[in-house]
Short mmCIF file of C-alpha atoms and ligand atoms in Angstrom, two decimals:
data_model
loop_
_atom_site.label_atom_id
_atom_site.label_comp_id
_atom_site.label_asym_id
_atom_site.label_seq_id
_atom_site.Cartn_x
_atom_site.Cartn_y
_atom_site.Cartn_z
CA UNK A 1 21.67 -9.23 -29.99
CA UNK A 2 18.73 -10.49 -28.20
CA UNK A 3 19.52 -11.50 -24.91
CA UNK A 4 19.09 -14.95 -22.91
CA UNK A 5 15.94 -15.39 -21.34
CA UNK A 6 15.97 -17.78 -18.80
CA UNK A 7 12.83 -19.11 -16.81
CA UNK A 8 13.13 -20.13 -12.96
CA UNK A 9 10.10 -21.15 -12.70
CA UNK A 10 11.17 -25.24 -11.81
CA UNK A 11 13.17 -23.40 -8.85
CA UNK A 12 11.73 -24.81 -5.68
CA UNK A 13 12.89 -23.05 -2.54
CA UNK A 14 12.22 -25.04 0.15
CA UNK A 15 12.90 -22.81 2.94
CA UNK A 16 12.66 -19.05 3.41
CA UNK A 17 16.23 -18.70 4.31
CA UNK A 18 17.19 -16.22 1.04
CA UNK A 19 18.38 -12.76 0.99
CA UNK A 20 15.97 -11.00 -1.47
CA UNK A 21 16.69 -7.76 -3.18
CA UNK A 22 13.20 -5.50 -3.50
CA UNK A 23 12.22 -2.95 -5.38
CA UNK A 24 9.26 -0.45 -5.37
CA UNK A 25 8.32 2.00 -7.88
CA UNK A 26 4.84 1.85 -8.49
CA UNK A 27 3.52 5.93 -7.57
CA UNK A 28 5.90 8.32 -5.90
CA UNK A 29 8.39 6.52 -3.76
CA UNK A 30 11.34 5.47 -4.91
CA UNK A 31 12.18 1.98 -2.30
CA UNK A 32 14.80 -0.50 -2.19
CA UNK A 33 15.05 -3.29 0.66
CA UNK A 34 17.26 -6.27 1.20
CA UNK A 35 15.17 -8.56 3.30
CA UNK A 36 16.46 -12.16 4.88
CA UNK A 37 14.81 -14.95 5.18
CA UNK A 38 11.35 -12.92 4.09
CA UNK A 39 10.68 -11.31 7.65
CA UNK A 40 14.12 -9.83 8.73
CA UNK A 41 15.04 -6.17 7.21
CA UNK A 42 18.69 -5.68 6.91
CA UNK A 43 18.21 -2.16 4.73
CA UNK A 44 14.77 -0.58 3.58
CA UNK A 45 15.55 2.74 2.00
CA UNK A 46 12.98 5.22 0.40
CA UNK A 47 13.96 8.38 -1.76
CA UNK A 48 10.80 10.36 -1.26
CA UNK A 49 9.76 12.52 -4.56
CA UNK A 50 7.64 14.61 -2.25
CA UNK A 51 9.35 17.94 -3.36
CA UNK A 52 9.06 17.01 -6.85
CA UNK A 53 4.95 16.86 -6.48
CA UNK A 54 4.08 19.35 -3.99
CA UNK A 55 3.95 22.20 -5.52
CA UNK A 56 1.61 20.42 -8.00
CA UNK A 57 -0.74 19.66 -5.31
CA UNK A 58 -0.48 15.57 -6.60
CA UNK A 59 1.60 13.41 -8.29
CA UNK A 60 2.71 14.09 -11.61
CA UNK A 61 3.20 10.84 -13.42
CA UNK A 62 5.73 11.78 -16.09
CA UNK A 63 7.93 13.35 -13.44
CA UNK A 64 7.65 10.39 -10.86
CA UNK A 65 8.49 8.10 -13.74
CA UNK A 66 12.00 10.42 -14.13
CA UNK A 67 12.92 10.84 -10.57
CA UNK A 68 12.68 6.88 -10.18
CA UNK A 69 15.26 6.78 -13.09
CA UNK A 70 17.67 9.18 -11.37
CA UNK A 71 17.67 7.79 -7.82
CA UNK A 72 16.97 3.89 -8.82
CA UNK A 73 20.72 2.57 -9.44
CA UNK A 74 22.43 4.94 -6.36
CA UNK A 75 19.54 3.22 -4.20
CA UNK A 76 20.31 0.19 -5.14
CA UNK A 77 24.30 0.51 -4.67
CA UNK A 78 23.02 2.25 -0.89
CA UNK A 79 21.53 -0.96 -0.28
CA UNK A 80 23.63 -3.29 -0.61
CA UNK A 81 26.78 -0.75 0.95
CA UNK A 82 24.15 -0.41 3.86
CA UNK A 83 23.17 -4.07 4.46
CA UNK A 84 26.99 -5.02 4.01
CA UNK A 85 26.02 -7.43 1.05
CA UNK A 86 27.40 -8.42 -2.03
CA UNK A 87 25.36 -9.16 -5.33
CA UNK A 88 26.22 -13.10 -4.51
CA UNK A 89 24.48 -12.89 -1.33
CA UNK A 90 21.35 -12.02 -2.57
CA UNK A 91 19.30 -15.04 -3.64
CA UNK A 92 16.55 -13.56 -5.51
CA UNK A 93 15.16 -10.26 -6.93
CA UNK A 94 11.69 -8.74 -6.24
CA UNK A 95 9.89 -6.25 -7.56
CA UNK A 96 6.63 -4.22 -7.97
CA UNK A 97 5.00 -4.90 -11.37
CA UNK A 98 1.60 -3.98 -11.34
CA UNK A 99 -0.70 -1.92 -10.57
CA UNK A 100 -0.11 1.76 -10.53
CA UNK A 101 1.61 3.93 -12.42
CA UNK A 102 3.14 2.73 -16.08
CA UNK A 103 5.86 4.63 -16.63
CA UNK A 104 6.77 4.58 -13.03
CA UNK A 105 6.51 0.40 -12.58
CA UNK A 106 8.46 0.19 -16.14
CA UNK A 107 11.39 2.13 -14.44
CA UNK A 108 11.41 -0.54 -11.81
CA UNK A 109 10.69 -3.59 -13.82
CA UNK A 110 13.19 -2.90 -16.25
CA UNK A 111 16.07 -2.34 -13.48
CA UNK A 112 15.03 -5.29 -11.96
CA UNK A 113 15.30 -7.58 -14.69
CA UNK A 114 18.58 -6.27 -15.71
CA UNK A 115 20.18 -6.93 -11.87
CA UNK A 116 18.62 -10.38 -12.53
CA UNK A 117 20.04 -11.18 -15.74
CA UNK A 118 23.29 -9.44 -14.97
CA UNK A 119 24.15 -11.13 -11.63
CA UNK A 120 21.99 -14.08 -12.78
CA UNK A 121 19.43 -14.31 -9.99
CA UNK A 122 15.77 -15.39 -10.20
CA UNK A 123 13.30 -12.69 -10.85
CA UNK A 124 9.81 -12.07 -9.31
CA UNK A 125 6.72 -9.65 -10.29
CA UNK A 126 4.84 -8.53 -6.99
CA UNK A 127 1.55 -7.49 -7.33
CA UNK A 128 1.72 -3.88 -4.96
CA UNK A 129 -1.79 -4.29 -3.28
CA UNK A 130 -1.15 -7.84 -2.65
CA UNK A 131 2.26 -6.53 -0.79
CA UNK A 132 0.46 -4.20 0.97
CA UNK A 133 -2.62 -7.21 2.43
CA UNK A 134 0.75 -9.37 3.68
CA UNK A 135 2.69 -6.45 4.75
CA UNK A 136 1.33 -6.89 8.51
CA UNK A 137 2.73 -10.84 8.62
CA UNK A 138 6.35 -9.55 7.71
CA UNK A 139 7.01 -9.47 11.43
CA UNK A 140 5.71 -12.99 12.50
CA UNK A 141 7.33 -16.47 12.92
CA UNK A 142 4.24 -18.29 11.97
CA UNK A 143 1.98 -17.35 9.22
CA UNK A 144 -1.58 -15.95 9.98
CA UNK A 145 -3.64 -17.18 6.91
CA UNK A 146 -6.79 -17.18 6.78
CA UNK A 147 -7.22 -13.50 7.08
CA UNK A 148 -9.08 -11.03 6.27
CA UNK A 149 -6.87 -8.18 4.56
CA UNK A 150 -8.18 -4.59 4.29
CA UNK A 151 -5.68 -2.38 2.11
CA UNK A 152 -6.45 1.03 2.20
CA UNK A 153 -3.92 3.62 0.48
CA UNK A 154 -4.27 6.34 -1.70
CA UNK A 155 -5.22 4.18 -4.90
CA UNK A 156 -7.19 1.31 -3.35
CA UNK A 157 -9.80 0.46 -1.21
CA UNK A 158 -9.65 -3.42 -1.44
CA UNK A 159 -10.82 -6.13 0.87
CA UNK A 160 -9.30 -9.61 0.36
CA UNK A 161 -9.83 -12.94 1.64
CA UNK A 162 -5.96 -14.16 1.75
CA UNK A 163 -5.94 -18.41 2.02
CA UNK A 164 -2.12 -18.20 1.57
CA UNK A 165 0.21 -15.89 -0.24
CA UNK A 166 -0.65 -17.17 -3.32
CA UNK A 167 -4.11 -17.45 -2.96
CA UNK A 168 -5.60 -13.92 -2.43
CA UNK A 169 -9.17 -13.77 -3.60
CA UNK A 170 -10.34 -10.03 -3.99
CA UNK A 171 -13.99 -9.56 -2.12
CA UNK A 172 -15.00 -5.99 -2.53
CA UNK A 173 -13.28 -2.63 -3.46
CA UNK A 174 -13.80 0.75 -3.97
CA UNK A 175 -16.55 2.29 -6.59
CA UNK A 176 -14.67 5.41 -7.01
CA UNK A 177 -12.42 7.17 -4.60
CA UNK A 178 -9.78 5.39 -2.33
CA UNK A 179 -10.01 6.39 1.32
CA UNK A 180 -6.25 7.90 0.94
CA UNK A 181 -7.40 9.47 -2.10
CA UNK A 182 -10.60 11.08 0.05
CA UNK A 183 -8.02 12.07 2.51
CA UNK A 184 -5.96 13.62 0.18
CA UNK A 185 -8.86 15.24 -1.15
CA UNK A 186 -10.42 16.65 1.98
CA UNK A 187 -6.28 17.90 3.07
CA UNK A 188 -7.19 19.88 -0.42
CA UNK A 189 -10.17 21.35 0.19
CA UNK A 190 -9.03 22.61 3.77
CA UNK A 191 -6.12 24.37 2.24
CA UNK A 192 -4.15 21.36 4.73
CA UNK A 193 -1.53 20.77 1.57
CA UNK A 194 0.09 17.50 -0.02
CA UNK A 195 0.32 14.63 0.59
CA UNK A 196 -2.76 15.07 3.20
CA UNK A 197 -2.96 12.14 4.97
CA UNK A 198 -0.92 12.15 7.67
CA UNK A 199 -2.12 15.86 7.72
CA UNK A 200 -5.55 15.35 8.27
CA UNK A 201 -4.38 13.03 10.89
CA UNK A 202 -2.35 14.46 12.61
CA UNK A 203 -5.84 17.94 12.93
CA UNK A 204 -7.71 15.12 13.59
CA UNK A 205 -6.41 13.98 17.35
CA UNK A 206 -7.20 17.88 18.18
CA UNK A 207 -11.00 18.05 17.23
CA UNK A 208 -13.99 16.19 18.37
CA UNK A 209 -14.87 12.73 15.98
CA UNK A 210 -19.20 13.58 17.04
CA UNK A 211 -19.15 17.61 15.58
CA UNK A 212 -20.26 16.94 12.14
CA UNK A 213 -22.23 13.97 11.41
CA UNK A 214 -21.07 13.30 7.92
CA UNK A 215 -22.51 10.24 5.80
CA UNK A 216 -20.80 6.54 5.51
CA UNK A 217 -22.07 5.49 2.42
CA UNK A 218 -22.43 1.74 3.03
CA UNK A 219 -23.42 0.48 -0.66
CA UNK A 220 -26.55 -1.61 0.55
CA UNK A 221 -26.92 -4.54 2.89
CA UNK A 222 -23.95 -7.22 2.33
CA UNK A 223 -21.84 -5.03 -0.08
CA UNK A 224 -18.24 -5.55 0.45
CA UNK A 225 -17.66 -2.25 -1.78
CA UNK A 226 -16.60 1.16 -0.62
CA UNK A 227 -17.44 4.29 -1.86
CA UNK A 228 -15.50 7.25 -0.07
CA UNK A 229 -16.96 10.38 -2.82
CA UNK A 230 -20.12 11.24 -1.40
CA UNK A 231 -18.16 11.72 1.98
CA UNK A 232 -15.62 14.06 0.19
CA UNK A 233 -18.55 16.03 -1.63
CA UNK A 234 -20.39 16.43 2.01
CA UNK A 235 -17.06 17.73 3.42
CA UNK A 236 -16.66 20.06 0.27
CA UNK A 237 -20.05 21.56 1.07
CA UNK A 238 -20.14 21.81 4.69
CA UNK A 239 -17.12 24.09 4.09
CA UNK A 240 -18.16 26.13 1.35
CA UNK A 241 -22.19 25.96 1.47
CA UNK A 242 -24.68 23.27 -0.25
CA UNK A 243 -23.70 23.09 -3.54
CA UNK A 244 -20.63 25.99 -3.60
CA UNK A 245 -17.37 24.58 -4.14
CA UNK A 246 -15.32 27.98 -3.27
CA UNK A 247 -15.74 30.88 -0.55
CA UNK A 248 -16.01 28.93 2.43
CA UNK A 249 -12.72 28.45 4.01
CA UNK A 250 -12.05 31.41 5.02
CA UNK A 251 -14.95 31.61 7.89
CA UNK A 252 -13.56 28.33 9.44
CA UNK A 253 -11.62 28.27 12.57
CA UNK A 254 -8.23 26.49 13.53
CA UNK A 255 -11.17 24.58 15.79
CA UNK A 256 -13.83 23.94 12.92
CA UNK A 257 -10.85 22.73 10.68
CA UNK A 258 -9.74 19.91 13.30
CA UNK A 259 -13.46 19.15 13.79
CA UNK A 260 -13.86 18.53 10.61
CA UNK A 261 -10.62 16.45 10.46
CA UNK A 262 -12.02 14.44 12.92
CA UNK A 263 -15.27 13.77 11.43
CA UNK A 264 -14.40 12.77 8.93
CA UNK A 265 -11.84 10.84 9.95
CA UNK A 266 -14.91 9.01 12.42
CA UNK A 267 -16.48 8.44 9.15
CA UNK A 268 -14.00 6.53 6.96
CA UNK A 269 -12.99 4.77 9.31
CA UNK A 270 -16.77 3.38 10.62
CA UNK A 271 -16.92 2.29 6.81
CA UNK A 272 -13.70 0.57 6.68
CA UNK A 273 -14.55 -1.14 10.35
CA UNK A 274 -18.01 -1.90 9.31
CA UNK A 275 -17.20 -3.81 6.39
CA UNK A 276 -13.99 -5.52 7.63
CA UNK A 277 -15.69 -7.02 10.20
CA UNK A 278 -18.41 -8.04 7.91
CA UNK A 279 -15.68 -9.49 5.44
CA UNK A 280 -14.64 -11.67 8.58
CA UNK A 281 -17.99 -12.74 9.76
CA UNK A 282 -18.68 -14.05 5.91
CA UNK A 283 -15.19 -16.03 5.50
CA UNK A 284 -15.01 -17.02 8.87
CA UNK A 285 -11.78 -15.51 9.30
CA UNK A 286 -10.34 -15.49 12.82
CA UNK A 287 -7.82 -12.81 11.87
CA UNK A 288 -7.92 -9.54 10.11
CA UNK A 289 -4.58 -7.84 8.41
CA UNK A 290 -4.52 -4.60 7.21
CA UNK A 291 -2.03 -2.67 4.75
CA UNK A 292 -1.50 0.67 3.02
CA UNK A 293 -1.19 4.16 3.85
CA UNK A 294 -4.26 4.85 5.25
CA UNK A 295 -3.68 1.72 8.03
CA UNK A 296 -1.53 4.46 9.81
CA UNK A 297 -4.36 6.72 10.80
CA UNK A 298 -4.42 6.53 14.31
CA UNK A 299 -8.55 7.03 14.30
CA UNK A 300 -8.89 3.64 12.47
CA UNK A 301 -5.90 2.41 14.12
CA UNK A 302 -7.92 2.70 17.38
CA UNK A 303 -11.61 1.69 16.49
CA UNK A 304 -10.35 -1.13 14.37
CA UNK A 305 -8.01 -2.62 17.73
CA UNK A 306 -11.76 -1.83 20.03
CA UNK A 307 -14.11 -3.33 17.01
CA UNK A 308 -11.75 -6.40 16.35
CA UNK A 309 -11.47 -7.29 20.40
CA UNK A 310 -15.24 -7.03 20.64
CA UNK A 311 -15.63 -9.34 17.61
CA UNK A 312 -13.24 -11.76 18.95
CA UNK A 313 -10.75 -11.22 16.25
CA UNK A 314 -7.23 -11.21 15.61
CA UNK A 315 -5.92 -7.96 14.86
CA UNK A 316 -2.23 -7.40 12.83
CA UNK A 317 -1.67 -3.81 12.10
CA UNK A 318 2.06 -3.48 10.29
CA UNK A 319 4.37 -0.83 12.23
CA UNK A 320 3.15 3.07 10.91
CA UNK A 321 6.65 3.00 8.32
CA UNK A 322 5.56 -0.67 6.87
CA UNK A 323 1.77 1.37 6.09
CA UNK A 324 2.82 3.57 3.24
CA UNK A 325 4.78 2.53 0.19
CA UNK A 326 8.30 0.35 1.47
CA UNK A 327 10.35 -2.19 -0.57
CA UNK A 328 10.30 -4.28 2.58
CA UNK A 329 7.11 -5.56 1.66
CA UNK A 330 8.05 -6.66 -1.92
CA UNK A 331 10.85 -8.03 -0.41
CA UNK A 332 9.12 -9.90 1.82
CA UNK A 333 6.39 -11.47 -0.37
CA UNK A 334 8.87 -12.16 -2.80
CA UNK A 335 10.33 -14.79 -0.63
CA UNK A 336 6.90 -16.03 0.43
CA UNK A 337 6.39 -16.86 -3.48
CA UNK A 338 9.75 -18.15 -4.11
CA UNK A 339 8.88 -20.79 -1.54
CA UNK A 340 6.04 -21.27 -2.75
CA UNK A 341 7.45 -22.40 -6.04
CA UNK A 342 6.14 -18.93 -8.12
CA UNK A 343 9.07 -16.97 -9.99
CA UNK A 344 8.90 -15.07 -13.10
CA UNK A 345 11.58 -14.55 -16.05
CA UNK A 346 12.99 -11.80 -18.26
CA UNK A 347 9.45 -11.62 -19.90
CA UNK A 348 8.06 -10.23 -17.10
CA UNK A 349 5.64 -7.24 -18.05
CA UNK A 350 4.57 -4.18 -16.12
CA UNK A 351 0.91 -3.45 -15.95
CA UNK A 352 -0.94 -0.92 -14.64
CA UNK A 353 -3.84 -2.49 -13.70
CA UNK A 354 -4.19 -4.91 -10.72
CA UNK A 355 -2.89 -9.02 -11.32
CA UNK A 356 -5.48 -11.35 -10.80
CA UNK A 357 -7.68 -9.79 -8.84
CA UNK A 358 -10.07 -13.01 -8.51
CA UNK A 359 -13.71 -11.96 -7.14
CA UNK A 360 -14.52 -14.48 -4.62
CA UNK A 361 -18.36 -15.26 -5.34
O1 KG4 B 401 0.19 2.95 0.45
P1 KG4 B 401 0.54 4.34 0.07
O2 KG4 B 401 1.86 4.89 0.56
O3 KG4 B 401 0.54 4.53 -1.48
C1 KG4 B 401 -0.39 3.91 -2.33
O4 KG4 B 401 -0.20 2.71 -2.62
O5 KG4 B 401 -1.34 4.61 -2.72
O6 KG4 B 401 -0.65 5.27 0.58
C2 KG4 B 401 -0.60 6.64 0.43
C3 KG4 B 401 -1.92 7.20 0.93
C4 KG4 B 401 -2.06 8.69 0.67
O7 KG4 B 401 -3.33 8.93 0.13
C5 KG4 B 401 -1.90 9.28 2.06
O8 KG4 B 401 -2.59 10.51 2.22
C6 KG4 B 401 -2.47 8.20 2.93
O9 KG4 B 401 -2.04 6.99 2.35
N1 KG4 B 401 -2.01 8.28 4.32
C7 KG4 B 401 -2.81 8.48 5.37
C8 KG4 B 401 -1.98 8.55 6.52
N2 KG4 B 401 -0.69 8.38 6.12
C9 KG4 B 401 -0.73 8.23 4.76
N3 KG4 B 401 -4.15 8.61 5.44
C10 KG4 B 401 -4.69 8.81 6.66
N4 KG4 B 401 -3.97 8.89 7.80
C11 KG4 B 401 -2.62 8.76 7.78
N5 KG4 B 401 -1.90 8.83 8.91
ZN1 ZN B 402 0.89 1.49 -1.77
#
């Protein structure tokens, strides 16, 4: 028998005062957060799959996609035992539905919509880079739009030009690599391990940023794009020797290591700085919000908060455990677009490519 589908999308919530019930299962974390009135967290939980992957040196897909099924529904039950809640109290259902990884986001989706049509609750997609740009306004009475929003995490390098939090215009993004990605790539290369990161990091604060002078690829004058490979390559072959990918590691120092850390560190972040700032000066932007994994490194964490104060801007960095991948935040923007009159139904589809994704021109 096929069953109901029912559309909300003639709901108009006219106040953020819901409970909303997220989910996140877009890579490698399994999340589920009940969020009120779409800034206060009464539960955020995460079931990690990082012994599942290390060992692999990345993320498996097929094996995220099965750990999400055998943690989702206990999660779930956590959550609402932990935030004291019934299924009646919560007003809504969120959840990540593009991009990332397919098998992973179906996992999700499909849980979602059954809670939804089970308890009969609206239902809303949330596009995982857009959770990640508002991610830094989940703590604030008053909304900051216009901002600029850099997200940088280990599968984007996006900057956006956010009017509202349904009007997110995309203005540049990475080429190739993300700048978690290049992190994760550089942990690799240093023998530093998975997931590298907070890794390279934490090296970083013990070397000096002006050892190496490695390139920041800037993409010509105005570009808006990153590129983060050629950075990776130059840190491949100032370990191993121009144009040797193996041998080299084993002449470094504790010391060189955290130089190089530190370097290169200095060097994503200049690019991400460089062209935030830029994204701000061209929208006119007072304020700049920035999401993802990556917005925990304390080296960008720092020249961003120095850049932004010279500039004049206004700075909103989320707390470090709002950075990497949280229900929280799909929580959170799921209320924001319940408000603002958005909500899907059971036909909701995962995808693993990006939403809209408008180019501003
Ligand atoms: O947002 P996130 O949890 O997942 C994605 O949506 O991709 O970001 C994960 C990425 C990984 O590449 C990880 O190495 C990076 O964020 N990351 C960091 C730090 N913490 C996590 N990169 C640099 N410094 C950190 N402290
Ligand atoms: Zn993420």
């Amino acid at each position: 028998m096929r069953a109901e589908v029912y559309s909300f999308t003639e709901l108009r919530f006219t106040s953020y005062a819901m409970t909303i019930l997220g989910i996140e299962t877009s890579c490698d974390e399994t999340a589920v957060a009940i969020v009120d009135d779409g800034h206060r967290v009464r539960c955020d939980l995460i079931a990690t799959q990082f012994d599942v992957h290390a060992k692999y040196g990345g993320v498996v897909p097929e094996l995220a996609s099965r750990a999400h099924l055998e943690k989702l529904d206990a999660l779930v039950e956590e959550a609402l035992n932990q935030a004291g809640c019934t299924p009646d109290e919560i007003d809504a259902i969120a959840v990540t539905h593009a991009p990332g990884l397919i098998g992973s986001l179906l996992i999700g989706v499909t849980a979602a919509k059954t809670l939804a049509w089970g308890w009969g609750k609206p239902l809303i997609g949330i596009d995982h880079v857009h959770a990640h740009a508002t991610s830094a306004a989940m703590d604030l009475d008053q909304d900051p739009w216009p901002a600029v929003a850099l997200v940088a995490s280990g599968g984007h390098t996006s900057l956006y030009h956010v009017r509202d939090y349904d009007d997110i215009l995309l203005l540049g993004r990475t080429v190739d690599d993300a700048a978690g990605e290049a992190f994760d790539k550089v942990a690799n290369i240093l023998g530093l391990g998975y997931p590298g990161g907070s890794i390279v990091d934490r090296q970083a604060r013990k070397g000096h940023a002006g050892a190496i002078k490695f390139p920041r690829s800037m993409l010509g004058p105005g570009s808006l794009d990153f590129s983060f490979s050629g950075l990776k390559t130059a840190v491949l072959y100032y370990v191993h020797g121009s144009g040797k990918t193996s041998g080299g590691l084993e002449r470094l120092t504790p010391d060189d290591i955290n130089d190089i850390c530190a370097s290169f560190s200095a060097a994503v972040a200049d690019v991400l700085v460089e062209k935030t700032v830029a994204a701000a000066a061209r929208t006119g932007a007072g304020t700049v919000v920035v999401g993802g994994g990556v917005a925990a490194n304390s080296v960008l964490r720092a020249r961003l908060a120095s850049r932004c104060e010279a500039e004049n801007l206004r700075l909103l960095l989320p707390a470090t455990e709002y950075c990497t991948d949280n229900a929280a935040m799909i929580a959170a923007l799921g209320a924001q677009l319940l408000a603002h009159g958005s909500a899907d139904d059971l036909h909701l589809t995962a995808s693993a490519s990006a939403t809209s994704g408008r180019i501003a021109g």
